[in-house]
Amino acid sequence: MKPVVHVELTGKAIKTVLLLLAIATAILTLVWLLISPAYAIAGGIGVVLLVRGLYALFTPSTE
């Protein structure tokens, strides 16, 4: 028998995630303007991979 993990998202958790994404976007904007677009694009790819990984972590398996 496989263990079952129950995760409940509250409104506060969703607000926190949106705030963190807004902060990451602001940081990437500053990196784009102050350092180089290449570093901002690399950071954006990292953020996308992180979000996809978290989504895969909390999505139930198809088995």
Coordinates of N, CA, C and O in Angstrom, one line a residue:
M1 N 0.8 -1.2 0.0 CA 0.0 0.0 0.0 C 0.9 1.2 0.0 O 1.8 1.3 0.8
K2 N 0.6 2.2 -0.9 CA 1.3 3.4 -1.0 C 0.8 4.4 0.0 O -0.4 4.5 0.3
P3 N 1.7 5.2 0.6 CA 1.3 6.3 1.5 C 0.5 7.4 0.8 O 0.8 7.7 -0.3
V4 N -0.4 8.0 1.5 CA -1.2 9.0 1.0 C -0.9 10.3 1.7 O -0.9 10.4 2.9
V5 N -0.6 11.3 0.9 CA -0.3 12.6 1.5 C -1.4 13.6 1.1 O -1.8 13.7 -0.1
H6 N -2.0 14.2 2.1 CA -3.1 15.2 1.9 C -2.6 16.6 2.0 O -2.1 16.9 3.1
V7 N -2.6 17.4 1.0 CA -2.2 18.8 1.0 C -3.4 19.7 0.8 O -4.1 19.5 -0.1
E8 N -3.5 20.7 1.7 CA -4.7 21.6 1.6 C -4.1 23.0 1.4 O -3.3 23.5 2.1
L9 N -4.5 23.6 0.3 CA -4.1 25.0 0.0 C -5.1 26.0 0.6 O -6.3 25.9 0.2
T10 N -4.7 26.9 1.4 CA -5.6 27.9 1.9 C -5.4 29.2 1.1 O -4.5 29.3 0.3
G11 N -6.2 30.1 1.3 CA -6.1 31.4 0.7 C -4.8 32.1 1.0 O -4.2 32.8 0.1
K12 N -4.4 32.0 2.2 CA -3.1 32.6 2.6 C -1.9 32.0 1.9 O -1.0 32.7 1.5
A13 N -2.0 30.7 1.7 CA -0.9 30.0 1.0 C -0.8 30.5 -0.5 O 0.3 30.7 -1.0
I14 N -2.0 30.6 -1.1 CA -2.0 31.1 -2.5 C -1.5 32.5 -2.6 O -0.8 32.9 -3.5
K15 N -1.9 33.4 -1.6 CA -1.4 34.8 -1.6 C 0.1 34.8 -1.4 O 0.8 35.6 -2.1
T16 N 0.6 33.9 -0.6 CA 2.1 33.9 -0.4 C 2.8 33.5 -1.6 O 3.8 34.0 -2.0
V17 N 2.3 32.5 -2.3 CA 2.9 32.0 -3.6 C 2.9 33.1 -4.6 O 3.9 33.4 -5.3
L18 N 1.8 33.8 -4.7 CA 1.7 34.9 -5.7 C 2.6 36.1 -5.3 O 3.3 36.7 -6.2
L19 N 2.8 36.3 -4.0 CA 3.7 37.4 -3.6 C 5.2 37.0 -3.9 O 5.9 37.8 -4.4
L20 N 5.5 35.7 -3.7 CA 6.8 35.2 -4.0 C 7.1 35.3 -5.5 O 8.2 35.6 -5.9
L21 N 6.1 35.0 -6.3 CA 6.3 35.1 -7.8 C 6.5 36.5 -8.2 O 7.3 36.8 -9.1
A22 N 5.7 37.4 -7.6 CA 5.9 38.9 -7.9 C 7.3 39.4 -7.5 O 7.9 40.1 -8.3
I23 N 7.8 38.9 -6.4 CA 9.1 39.3 -5.9 C 10.2 38.8 -6.9 O 11.1 39.5 -7.3
A24 N 10.0 37.5 -7.3 CA 10.9 36.9 -8.3 C 10.9 37.7 -9.6 O 12.0 37.9 -10.2
T25 N 9.7 38.1 -10.0 CA 9.6 38.8 -11.3 C 10.3 40.2 -11.1 O 11.0 40.7 -12.1
A26 N 10.1 40.9 -10.0 CA 10.8 42.1 -9.8 C 12.3 42.0 -9.8 O 13.0 42.8 -10.4
I27 N 12.8 40.9 -9.2 CA 14.3 40.7 -9.1 C 14.8 40.4 -10.5 O 15.8 41.0 -10.9
L28 N 14.1 39.6 -11.3 CA 14.5 39.3 -12.7 C 14.5 40.6 -13.5 O 15.3 40.8 -14.4
T29 N 13.5 41.5 -13.3 CA 13.4 42.8 -14.0 C 14.7 43.6 -13.7 O 15.3 44.2 -14.6
L30 N 15.0 43.7 -12.4 CA 16.2 44.4 -12.0 C 17.5 43.8 -12.6 O 18.4 44.6 -13.1
V31 N 17.6 42.5 -12.6 CA 18.7 41.9 -13.2 C 18.8 42.2 -14.7 O 19.9 42.5 -15.2
W32 N 17.6 42.2 -15.4 CA 17.6 42.5 -16.8 C 18.1 43.9 -17.1 O 18.9 44.1 -18.0
L33 N 17.7 44.8 -16.3 CA 18.0 46.2 -16.5 C 19.4 46.6 -16.0 O 20.1 47.4 -16.7
L34 N 19.9 46.0 -14.9 CA 21.2 46.4 -14.4 C 22.4 45.5 -14.8 O 23.5 46.0 -14.9
I35 N 22.2 44.2 -15.1 CA 23.3 43.4 -15.4 C 23.3 42.9 -16.8 O 24.0 43.4 -17.6
S36 N 22.3 42.0 -17.2 CA 22.3 41.5 -18.5 C 21.0 40.7 -18.8 O 20.6 40.0 -17.9
P37 N 20.4 40.9 -19.9 CA 19.2 40.1 -20.2 C 19.5 38.6 -20.2 O 18.6 37.8 -19.8
A38 N 20.7 38.1 -20.5 CA 21.0 36.7 -20.5 C 20.9 36.1 -19.1 O 20.3 35.0 -19.0
Y39 N 21.4 36.8 -18.1 CA 21.2 36.3 -16.7 C 19.8 36.3 -16.3 O 19.3 35.4 -15.6
A40 N 19.0 37.3 -16.7 CA 17.6 37.3 -16.4 C 16.8 36.2 -17.0 O 15.9 35.6 -16.4
I41 N 17.2 35.9 -18.3 CA 16.5 34.8 -19.0 C 16.9 33.5 -18.3 O 16.0 32.6 -18.1
A42 N 18.1 33.3 -17.9 CA 18.5 32.1 -17.2 C 17.8 31.9 -15.9 O 17.4 30.9 -15.5
G43 N 17.7 33.1 -15.2 CA 17.0 33.0 -13.9 C 15.5 32.7 -14.1 O 14.9 32.0 -13.3
G44 N 14.9 33.2 -15.2 CA 13.5 32.9 -15.5 C 13.3 31.5 -15.8 O 12.3 30.9 -15.4
I45 N 14.2 30.9 -16.6 CA 14.1 29.5 -16.8 C 14.2 28.7 -15.5 O 13.5 27.7 -15.4
G46 N 15.1 29.1 -14.6 CA 15.2 28.4 -13.3 C 13.9 28.5 -12.5 O 13.4 27.6 -11.9
V47 N 13.2 29.7 -12.6 CA 11.9 29.9 -11.9 C 10.9 29.0 -12.5 O 10.1 28.3 -11.8
V48 N 10.8 28.9 -13.8 CA 9.9 28.0 -14.5 C 10.1 26.6 -14.1 O 9.1 25.8 -13.8
L49 N 11.3 26.1 -14.1 CA 11.6 24.7 -13.7 C 11.3 24.5 -12.3 O 10.8 23.4 -12.0
L50 N 11.5 25.4 -11.4 CA 11.1 25.3 -10.0 C 9.6 25.1 -9.9 O 9.1 24.3 -9.1
V51 N 8.8 26.0 -10.5 CA 7.4 25.9 -10.5 C 6.9 24.6 -11.0 O 6.0 24.0 -10.5
R52 N 7.4 24.2 -12.2 CA 7.0 22.9 -12.8 C 7.3 21.7 -11.8 O 6.5 20.8 -11.7
G53 N 8.5 21.8 -11.2 CA 8.8 20.7 -10.2 C 7.9 20.7 -9.0 O 7.5 19.6 -8.6
L54 N 7.5 21.8 -8.5 CA 6.6 21.9 -7.4 C 5.2 21.4 -7.8 O 4.5 20.7 -7.1
Y55 N 4.8 21.7 -9.0 CA 3.5 21.2 -9.5 C 3.5 19.7 -9.7 O 2.6 19.0 -9.3
A56 N 4.6 19.2 -10.2 CA 4.8 17.7 -10.3 C 4.8 17.0 -9.0 O 4.3 15.9 -8.8
L57 N 5.4 17.7 -8.0 CA 5.5 17.1 -6.7 C 4.1 17.0 -6.0 O 3.8 16.0 -5.3
F58 N 3.2 17.9 -6.3 CA 1.9 17.9 -5.6 C 0.8 17.4 -6.5 O -0.4 17.3 -6.1
T59 N 1.1 16.9 -7.7 CA 0.1 16.3 -8.6 C 0.1 14.8 -8.3 O 1.1 14.2 -8.2
P60 N -1.1 14.3 -8.1 CA -1.2 12.8 -7.9 C -0.7 12.0 -9.1 O -0.8 12.4 -10.2
S61 N -0.2 10.9 -8.8 CA 0.4 10.0 -9.9 C -0.8 9.4 -10.6 O -1.9 9.3 -10.1
T62 N -0.5 8.9 -11.8 CA -1.6 8.3 -12.6 C -1.7 6.8 -12.4 O -2.5 6.2 -13.1
E63 N -0.9 6.3 -11.6 CA -0.9 4.8 -11.3 C -2.1 4.4 -10.5 O -2.6 5.0 -9.6

